[in-house]
Amino acid sequence: MSEPALPLELPHRGITGDARPLHVVSWGLGVESSAYLVEVLSDPDRHGIDPSTMIVLHAVVGSEWAQTYTDAEQFLLPLLADRGVRTVQLARGGPRESDGIVVLDDTTRPQRLHRRGPWTLAEESKLSGTVPQLSHRRCSLKFKGWPLDTWISANLGDRPYEHVIGYSVEELTRARRDLVYANATRSPSHPLIRWGWTRDACAARLLAEFGVIFQKSACVFCPYAGGRSLKSTLSRMRESPDEAATALLLEAPAIALNPRSKLFGTHSLLERLVADGNTLAVDLFHARLAQQPWSVYEVRRLHFAARDKESGLPDPTRKGTSWRSVRTLHTGTELEARTWLAGRGYADDDERLWLRQDLPDVYPRAEHFLVATTAGIAPKARPSFEQQWQRICGEDTLMDL
């Protein structure tokens, strides 16, 4: 059951006389923020909104479902253009914050949505051999939160603004956390909660306006799609096997390097699609997998002991942080990579050739294995990894592979 709506608004600060803050809306293309835009722009006067003071910001992550773009372009962009709302599309300039952000479009007459910027979450995932995790939302903070905050800081300066985020009443916890980031210029605003709108109410508003059922906005490889929205995710992947295969191509190398990297936590996307009978997506994935260049990687991982809170000493029964080292040993076709690996020894059922596997649940512990998967994963190791590896494992150098 949804939590009751609560007054989560903060008073605007730093505003005197008749001065009004800018009305900044974070638009993720999703059901909630889209429903908010439709509601207020359909009758701005009733909501006390002046479209000339509104700025709609969209951070381009680069892996959104194609249908989401289509619906937003067909129904939302014309509304924004008709009201003359300044609409800004922006993205990360690269993997580092020093790469800055890139403004892809800044107009009061938006006509199309950019599908990607200079650096995407998919590119970062492929390069690191990982997929987003259920344990945190760092991907959202890095590819949405940071670019938006950077643009606001650079363009609004000291001008006060109301920052609208489309949290529905089911997201009270997230909305409360957002209030912490209020300051002299930023006033967080969650109107959907104030109106008592649930996600279903937002979807109903869009359906009433356009006669279309809007789908959830997310990356095609979003780990949160495996929870309550799994049924709808599998349905979308039956309709869009190409996008399902794209997600599988990111998940496969991540699992190869780390068996704990299944997209949905306890289950992989591949397992879910096989169980759903989505043979079209699975076959497409395997066909593309065979066409990719492949590499054999050496993977070493150190799991340190967590420190006891009282004594500060390492607790050998509790896992702390983990470090990983990856290096490429061979690159070629899939057959060539598998043949090269087979020449070094016997792999297990998961196709990993283990060189060291310490006892589980005793820390620190080490893992060392070879595995073949798609090429393109960047070498990785912390500066002091070799020192820690030698300290824990007693191996001065890597074996000649």
Short mmCIF file of C-alpha atoms in Angstrom, two decimals, residues 51-382:
data_model
loop_
_atom_site.label_atom_id
_atom_site.label_comp_id
_atom_site.label_asym_id
_atom_site.label_seq_id
_atom_site.Cartn_x
_atom_site.Cartn_y
_atom_site.Cartn_z
CA PRO A 51 6.33 28.52 -18.60
CA SER A 52 8.76 31.35 -19.34
CA THR A 53 10.48 30.67 -15.99
CA MET A 54 10.53 26.90 -16.48
CA ILE A 55 13.66 24.95 -17.46
CA VAL A 56 13.34 21.26 -18.24
CA LEU A 57 16.61 19.36 -17.85
CA HIS A 58 17.21 15.93 -19.33
CA ALA A 59 20.43 14.01 -18.66
CA VAL A 60 21.20 11.64 -21.55
CA VAL A 61 22.48 8.32 -20.19
CA GLY A 62 22.56 6.59 -23.56
CA SER A 63 20.74 3.27 -23.09
CA GLU A 64 17.06 4.13 -22.80
CA TRP A 65 14.40 1.95 -24.38
CA ALA A 66 13.63 3.06 -27.93
CA GLN A 67 9.88 3.22 -27.25
CA THR A 68 10.45 5.67 -24.42
CA TYR A 69 12.17 8.06 -26.81
CA THR A 70 9.39 7.61 -29.36
CA ASP A 71 6.63 8.39 -26.88
CA ALA A 72 8.45 11.41 -25.43
CA GLU A 73 9.15 12.84 -28.88
CA GLN A 74 5.63 12.29 -30.12
CA PHE A 75 3.73 13.56 -27.10
CA LEU A 76 5.91 15.58 -24.71
CA LEU A 77 8.21 17.56 -26.98
CA PRO A 78 5.33 19.20 -28.90
CA LEU A 79 3.83 20.29 -25.58
CA LEU A 80 7.12 21.78 -24.41
CA ALA A 81 7.59 23.53 -27.75
CA ASP A 82 4.05 24.89 -27.77
CA ARG A 83 4.55 26.44 -24.34
CA GLY A 84 8.03 27.71 -25.26
CA VAL A 85 9.65 25.88 -22.35
CA ARG A 86 13.44 25.97 -22.33
CA THR A 87 14.51 22.34 -22.70
CA VAL A 88 18.13 21.39 -22.13
CA GLN A 89 19.65 18.01 -23.00
CA LEU A 90 23.07 17.30 -21.56
CA ALA A 91 25.47 14.45 -20.94
CA ARG A 92 28.81 13.57 -19.43
CA GLY A 93 31.78 14.60 -21.52
CA GLY A 94 33.77 11.52 -20.51
CA PRO A 95 34.47 9.09 -17.68
CA ARG A 96 36.12 11.67 -15.43
CA GLU A 97 34.58 14.75 -13.88
CA SER A 98 37.42 16.74 -15.42
CA ASP A 99 35.86 15.85 -18.81
CA GLY A 100 32.94 18.06 -17.84
CA ILE A 101 29.51 17.97 -19.42
CA VAL A 102 28.30 18.56 -22.98
CA VAL A 103 25.10 20.42 -23.80
CA LEU A 104 23.50 18.48 -26.65
CA ASP A 105 20.54 20.80 -27.13
CA ASP A 106 19.24 23.99 -25.49
CA THR A 107 16.07 25.34 -27.06
CA THR A 108 12.50 26.48 -26.45
CA ARG A 109 11.38 24.52 -29.52
CA PRO A 110 12.61 20.97 -28.89
CA GLN A 111 12.05 18.59 -31.79
CA ARG A 112 14.08 15.47 -31.04
CA LEU A 113 15.76 13.69 -28.16
CA HIS A 114 19.41 12.77 -28.34
CA ARG A 115 20.01 9.04 -27.90
CA ARG A 116 23.53 9.40 -26.52
CA GLY A 117 26.26 11.80 -25.54
CA PRO A 118 30.07 11.57 -25.77
CA TRP A 119 30.21 9.03 -22.93
CA THR A 120 27.51 6.52 -22.02
CA LEU A 121 26.83 4.16 -19.17
CA ALA A 122 26.96 1.23 -21.61
CA GLU A 123 30.46 2.23 -22.74
CA GLU A 124 31.62 2.53 -19.15
CA SER A 125 30.13 -0.84 -18.27
CA LYS A 126 31.75 -2.55 -21.26
CA LEU A 127 35.15 -1.03 -20.54
CA SER A 128 35.06 -2.04 -16.88
CA GLY A 129 33.48 -5.45 -17.43
CA THR A 130 30.66 -4.66 -15.01
CA VAL A 131 26.94 -3.97 -14.95
CA PRO A 132 25.04 -1.63 -12.60
CA GLN A 133 24.41 -3.14 -9.18
CA LEU A 134 21.31 -3.43 -6.99
CA SER A 135 23.32 -2.41 -3.93
CA HIS A 136 23.62 1.24 -4.96
CA ARG A 137 22.53 3.87 -7.48
CA ARG A 138 25.96 5.18 -8.41
CA CYS A 139 25.16 4.90 -12.10
CA SER A 140 22.23 7.30 -11.68
CA LEU A 141 24.27 9.72 -9.62
CA LYS A 142 27.14 9.68 -12.10
CA PHE A 143 25.17 9.92 -15.35
CA LYS A 144 22.16 11.93 -14.16
CA GLY A 145 22.72 13.65 -10.84
CA TRP A 146 26.23 14.97 -11.43
CA PRO A 147 25.63 16.33 -14.97
CA LEU A 148 22.41 18.06 -13.84
CA ASP A 149 24.04 19.58 -10.75
CA THR A 150 27.01 20.71 -12.82
CA TRP A 151 24.80 22.45 -15.38
CA ILE A 152 22.70 24.13 -12.70
CA SER A 153 25.77 25.38 -10.86
CA ALA A 154 27.33 26.76 -14.05
CA ASN A 155 24.17 28.37 -15.44
CA LEU A 156 21.99 29.48 -12.54
CA GLY A 157 24.66 30.76 -10.19
CA ASP A 158 23.05 32.46 -7.18
CA ARG A 159 19.59 32.70 -8.70
CA PRO A 160 17.02 30.85 -6.55
CA TYR A 161 15.15 28.00 -8.13
CA GLU A 162 12.50 25.45 -7.32
CA HIS A 163 13.81 22.02 -8.28
CA VAL A 164 10.99 19.65 -9.21
CA ILE A 165 11.67 15.93 -9.11
CA GLY A 166 8.90 13.53 -10.06
CA TYR A 167 8.73 11.36 -6.97
CA SER A 168 5.34 9.70 -6.56
CA VAL A 169 3.81 8.93 -3.16
CA GLU A 170 5.48 5.50 -3.23
CA GLU A 171 8.86 7.26 -3.04
CA LEU A 172 8.58 9.22 0.18
CA THR A 173 11.94 7.96 1.43
CA ARG A 174 13.77 9.23 -1.66
CA ALA A 175 11.92 12.54 -1.45
CA ARG A 176 12.90 13.02 2.18
CA ARG A 177 16.53 12.37 1.30
CA ASP A 178 16.30 15.01 -1.41
CA LEU A 179 15.27 17.62 1.16
CA VAL A 180 18.73 17.38 2.70
CA TYR A 181 20.12 19.06 -0.42
CA ALA A 182 18.11 22.24 0.02
CA ASN A 183 20.24 25.37 0.28
CA ALA A 184 20.04 29.14 -0.13
CA THR A 185 19.21 28.82 -3.84
CA ARG A 186 17.74 25.31 -4.26
CA SER A 187 14.25 24.54 -2.97
CA PRO A 188 13.39 20.86 -3.53
CA SER A 189 9.83 20.31 -4.72
CA HIS A 190 7.85 17.08 -5.03
CA PRO A 191 4.43 18.11 -6.33
CA LEU A 192 3.26 14.59 -7.15
CA ILE A 193 3.49 13.73 -3.47
CA ARG A 194 1.70 16.94 -2.56
CA TRP A 195 -1.08 15.98 -4.96
CA GLY A 196 -1.21 12.43 -3.61
CA TRP A 197 -0.40 10.95 -7.02
CA THR A 198 0.76 7.35 -7.20
CA ARG A 199 2.65 5.92 -10.17
CA ASP A 200 -0.63 4.44 -11.38
CA ALA A 201 -2.24 7.87 -11.17
CA CYS A 202 0.59 9.32 -13.27
CA ALA A 203 0.15 6.59 -15.87
CA ALA A 204 -3.60 7.22 -15.90
CA ARG A 205 -3.01 10.95 -16.48
CA LEU A 206 -0.85 10.22 -19.52
CA LEU A 207 -3.32 7.65 -20.82
CA ALA A 208 -6.17 10.15 -20.50
CA GLU A 209 -4.18 12.83 -22.31
CA PHE A 210 -2.67 10.79 -25.15
CA GLY A 211 -4.46 7.44 -25.24
CA VAL A 212 -1.13 5.65 -24.81
CA ILE A 213 0.22 3.53 -21.97
CA PHE A 214 3.66 4.93 -21.13
CA GLN A 215 6.26 2.35 -20.12
CA LYS A 216 8.78 2.70 -17.31
CA SER A 217 11.86 4.72 -18.21
CA ALA A 218 15.09 2.81 -17.57
CA CYS A 219 18.26 1.61 -19.21
CA VAL A 220 17.70 -1.66 -21.05
CA PHE A 221 20.17 -3.26 -18.61
CA CYS A 222 18.79 -1.71 -15.41
CA PRO A 223 19.15 -4.12 -12.44
CA TYR A 224 16.01 -2.72 -10.80
CA ALA A 225 13.96 -4.05 -13.71
CA GLY A 226 14.23 -7.52 -12.19
CA GLY A 227 12.08 -6.75 -9.16
CA ARG A 228 8.44 -5.74 -9.12
CA SER A 229 8.65 -4.68 -12.76
CA LEU A 230 10.14 -8.00 -13.98
CA LYS A 231 6.92 -9.07 -15.69
CA SER A 232 6.70 -5.87 -17.73
CA THR A 233 10.45 -6.00 -18.45
CA LEU A 234 10.18 -9.51 -19.89
CA SER A 235 7.20 -8.39 -21.94
CA ARG A 236 9.19 -5.47 -23.37
CA MET A 237 12.05 -7.80 -24.21
CA ARG A 238 9.72 -10.10 -26.09
CA GLU A 239 8.62 -7.08 -28.11
CA SER A 240 12.20 -5.79 -28.49
CA PRO A 241 14.60 -8.76 -28.75
CA ASP A 242 17.28 -6.47 -30.17
CA GLU A 243 17.38 -4.43 -26.98
CA ALA A 244 17.32 -7.61 -24.88
CA ALA A 245 20.37 -8.89 -26.78
CA THR A 246 22.15 -5.59 -26.16
CA ALA A 247 21.64 -6.01 -22.42
CA LEU A 248 22.81 -9.63 -22.55
CA LEU A 249 26.03 -8.59 -24.31
CA LEU A 250 26.87 -6.37 -21.35
CA GLU A 251 25.93 -8.93 -18.73
CA ALA A 252 27.92 -11.84 -20.20
CA PRO A 253 31.47 -10.45 -19.70
CA ALA A 254 30.52 -9.06 -16.30
CA ILE A 255 29.50 -12.52 -15.10
CA ALA A 256 32.59 -14.07 -16.69
CA LEU A 257 34.82 -11.79 -14.61
CA ASN A 258 32.65 -12.02 -11.51
CA PRO A 259 30.02 -14.75 -11.03
CA ARG A 260 28.34 -12.48 -8.45
CA SER A 261 27.54 -9.90 -11.16
CA LYS A 262 24.23 -11.30 -12.34
CA LEU A 263 22.10 -8.37 -13.46
CA PHE A 264 19.20 -9.15 -11.14
CA GLY A 265 21.25 -10.26 -8.15
CA THR A 266 20.35 -13.92 -7.61
CA HIS A 267 19.33 -14.38 -11.25
CA SER A 268 20.91 -13.34 -14.50
CA LEU A 269 18.99 -11.71 -17.30
CA LEU A 270 19.87 -14.69 -19.48
CA GLU A 271 18.31 -17.07 -16.95
CA ARG A 272 15.16 -14.95 -16.85
CA LEU A 273 14.85 -14.80 -20.64
CA VAL A 274 15.41 -18.54 -21.02
CA ALA A 275 12.74 -19.24 -18.40
CA ASP A 276 10.42 -16.83 -20.21
CA GLY A 277 10.92 -18.70 -23.46
CA ASN A 278 12.35 -15.69 -25.28
CA THR A 279 14.31 -17.77 -27.76
CA LEU A 280 14.44 -14.95 -30.29
CA ALA A 281 16.38 -12.67 -27.95
CA VAL A 282 18.61 -15.49 -26.68
CA ASP A 283 19.44 -16.71 -30.19
CA LEU A 284 20.17 -13.16 -31.31
CA PHE A 285 22.47 -12.71 -28.32
CA HIS A 286 24.42 -15.91 -29.07
CA ALA A 287 24.75 -14.94 -32.74
CA ARG A 288 26.16 -11.53 -31.82
CA LEU A 289 28.37 -13.05 -29.17
CA ALA A 290 30.03 -15.28 -31.74
CA GLN A 291 30.70 -12.27 -33.99
CA GLN A 292 32.53 -10.32 -31.30
CA PRO A 293 36.32 -10.37 -30.87
CA TRP A 294 37.19 -12.34 -27.76
CA SER A 295 39.96 -12.15 -25.19
CA VAL A 296 41.34 -14.32 -22.45
CA TYR A 297 41.63 -12.40 -19.19
CA GLU A 298 43.59 -13.05 -16.07
CA VAL A 299 41.48 -12.04 -13.09
CA ARG A 300 42.81 -11.69 -9.56
CA ARG A 301 40.66 -10.57 -6.68
CA LEU A 302 41.47 -9.79 -3.06
CA HIS A 303 38.77 -9.80 -0.40
CA PHE A 304 39.93 -8.01 2.71
CA ALA A 305 38.66 -8.57 6.24
CA ALA A 306 36.28 -5.98 7.64
CA ARG A 307 37.47 -4.15 10.72
CA ASP A 308 35.79 -4.65 14.07
CA LYS A 309 33.97 -1.47 15.07
CA GLU A 310 35.17 -1.58 18.67
CA SER A 311 38.76 -2.81 18.40
CA GLY A 312 39.51 -1.53 14.92
CA LEU A 313 41.25 -4.83 14.17
CA PRO A 314 40.52 -6.99 11.10
CA ASP A 315 37.76 -9.54 11.70
CA PRO A 316 38.63 -12.68 9.67
CA THR A 317 34.99 -13.80 9.67
CA ARG A 318 33.62 -10.66 8.01
CA LYS A 319 34.19 -9.53 4.44
CA GLY A 320 35.36 -5.96 3.85
CA THR A 321 36.33 -4.27 0.61
CA SER A 322 37.39 -6.15 -2.53
CA TRP A 323 40.07 -5.24 -5.05
CA ARG A 324 40.34 -6.56 -8.58
CA SER A 325 43.13 -6.83 -11.09
CA VAL A 326 42.41 -7.61 -14.76
CA ARG A 327 44.85 -8.04 -17.62
CA THR A 328 44.39 -9.30 -21.18
CA LEU A 329 46.44 -12.36 -22.16
CA HIS A 330 45.19 -13.17 -25.64
CA THR A 331 42.75 -11.74 -28.21
CA GLY A 332 41.22 -13.33 -31.31
CA THR A 333 38.00 -14.99 -32.38
CA GLU A 334 35.83 -16.86 -29.89
CA LEU A 335 37.28 -20.19 -31.06
CA GLU A 336 40.86 -18.90 -30.83
CA ALA A 337 40.31 -17.55 -27.31
CA ARG A 338 38.70 -20.77 -26.11
CA THR A 339 41.45 -22.86 -27.70
CA TRP A 340 44.15 -20.71 -26.08
CA LEU A 341 42.48 -21.12 -22.69
CA ALA A 342 42.03 -24.87 -23.10
CA GLY A 343 45.76 -25.16 -23.75
CA ARG A 344 46.47 -23.88 -20.22
CA GLY A 345 44.40 -26.40 -18.31
CA TYR A 346 40.88 -27.58 -17.54
CA ALA A 347 38.16 -25.02 -16.89
CA ASP A 348 35.24 -25.61 -14.53
CA ASP A 349 31.59 -25.78 -15.52
CA ASP A 350 31.49 -21.96 -15.63
CA GLU A 351 34.46 -21.96 -18.04
CA ARG A 352 36.92 -20.48 -15.55
CA LEU A 353 40.39 -21.95 -15.22
CA TRP A 354 41.16 -21.55 -11.53
CA LEU A 355 44.73 -20.93 -10.41
CA ARG A 356 43.92 -20.04 -6.81
CA GLN A 357 40.68 -20.18 -4.84
CA ASP A 358 41.01 -19.69 -1.09
CA LEU A 359 38.54 -21.06 1.42
CA PRO A 360 35.30 -19.09 1.49
CA ASP A 361 34.25 -16.93 4.45
CA VAL A 362 37.78 -16.53 5.80
CA TYR A 363 39.40 -13.15 5.22
CA PRO A 364 41.56 -11.93 3.69
CA ARG A 365 41.16 -14.35 0.81
CA ALA A 366 42.28 -14.41 -2.82
CA GLU A 367 40.94 -15.55 -6.17
CA HIS A 368 42.96 -16.11 -9.33
CA PHE A 369 41.54 -17.48 -12.57
CA LEU A 370 41.58 -17.21 -16.36
CA VAL A 371 38.43 -16.78 -18.40
CA ALA A 372 37.48 -16.14 -22.02
CA THR A 373 34.81 -13.62 -22.96
CA THR A 374 34.25 -10.67 -25.29
CA ALA A 375 37.18 -8.32 -25.85
CA GLY A 376 37.32 -4.68 -24.84
CA ILE A 377 37.66 -4.81 -21.06
CA ALA A 378 40.35 -2.40 -19.94
CA PRO A 379 43.27 -3.51 -17.75
CA LYS A 380 42.67 -2.59 -14.14
CA ALA A 381 44.58 -2.67 -10.87
CA ARG A 382 45.05 -0.30 -7.95
#
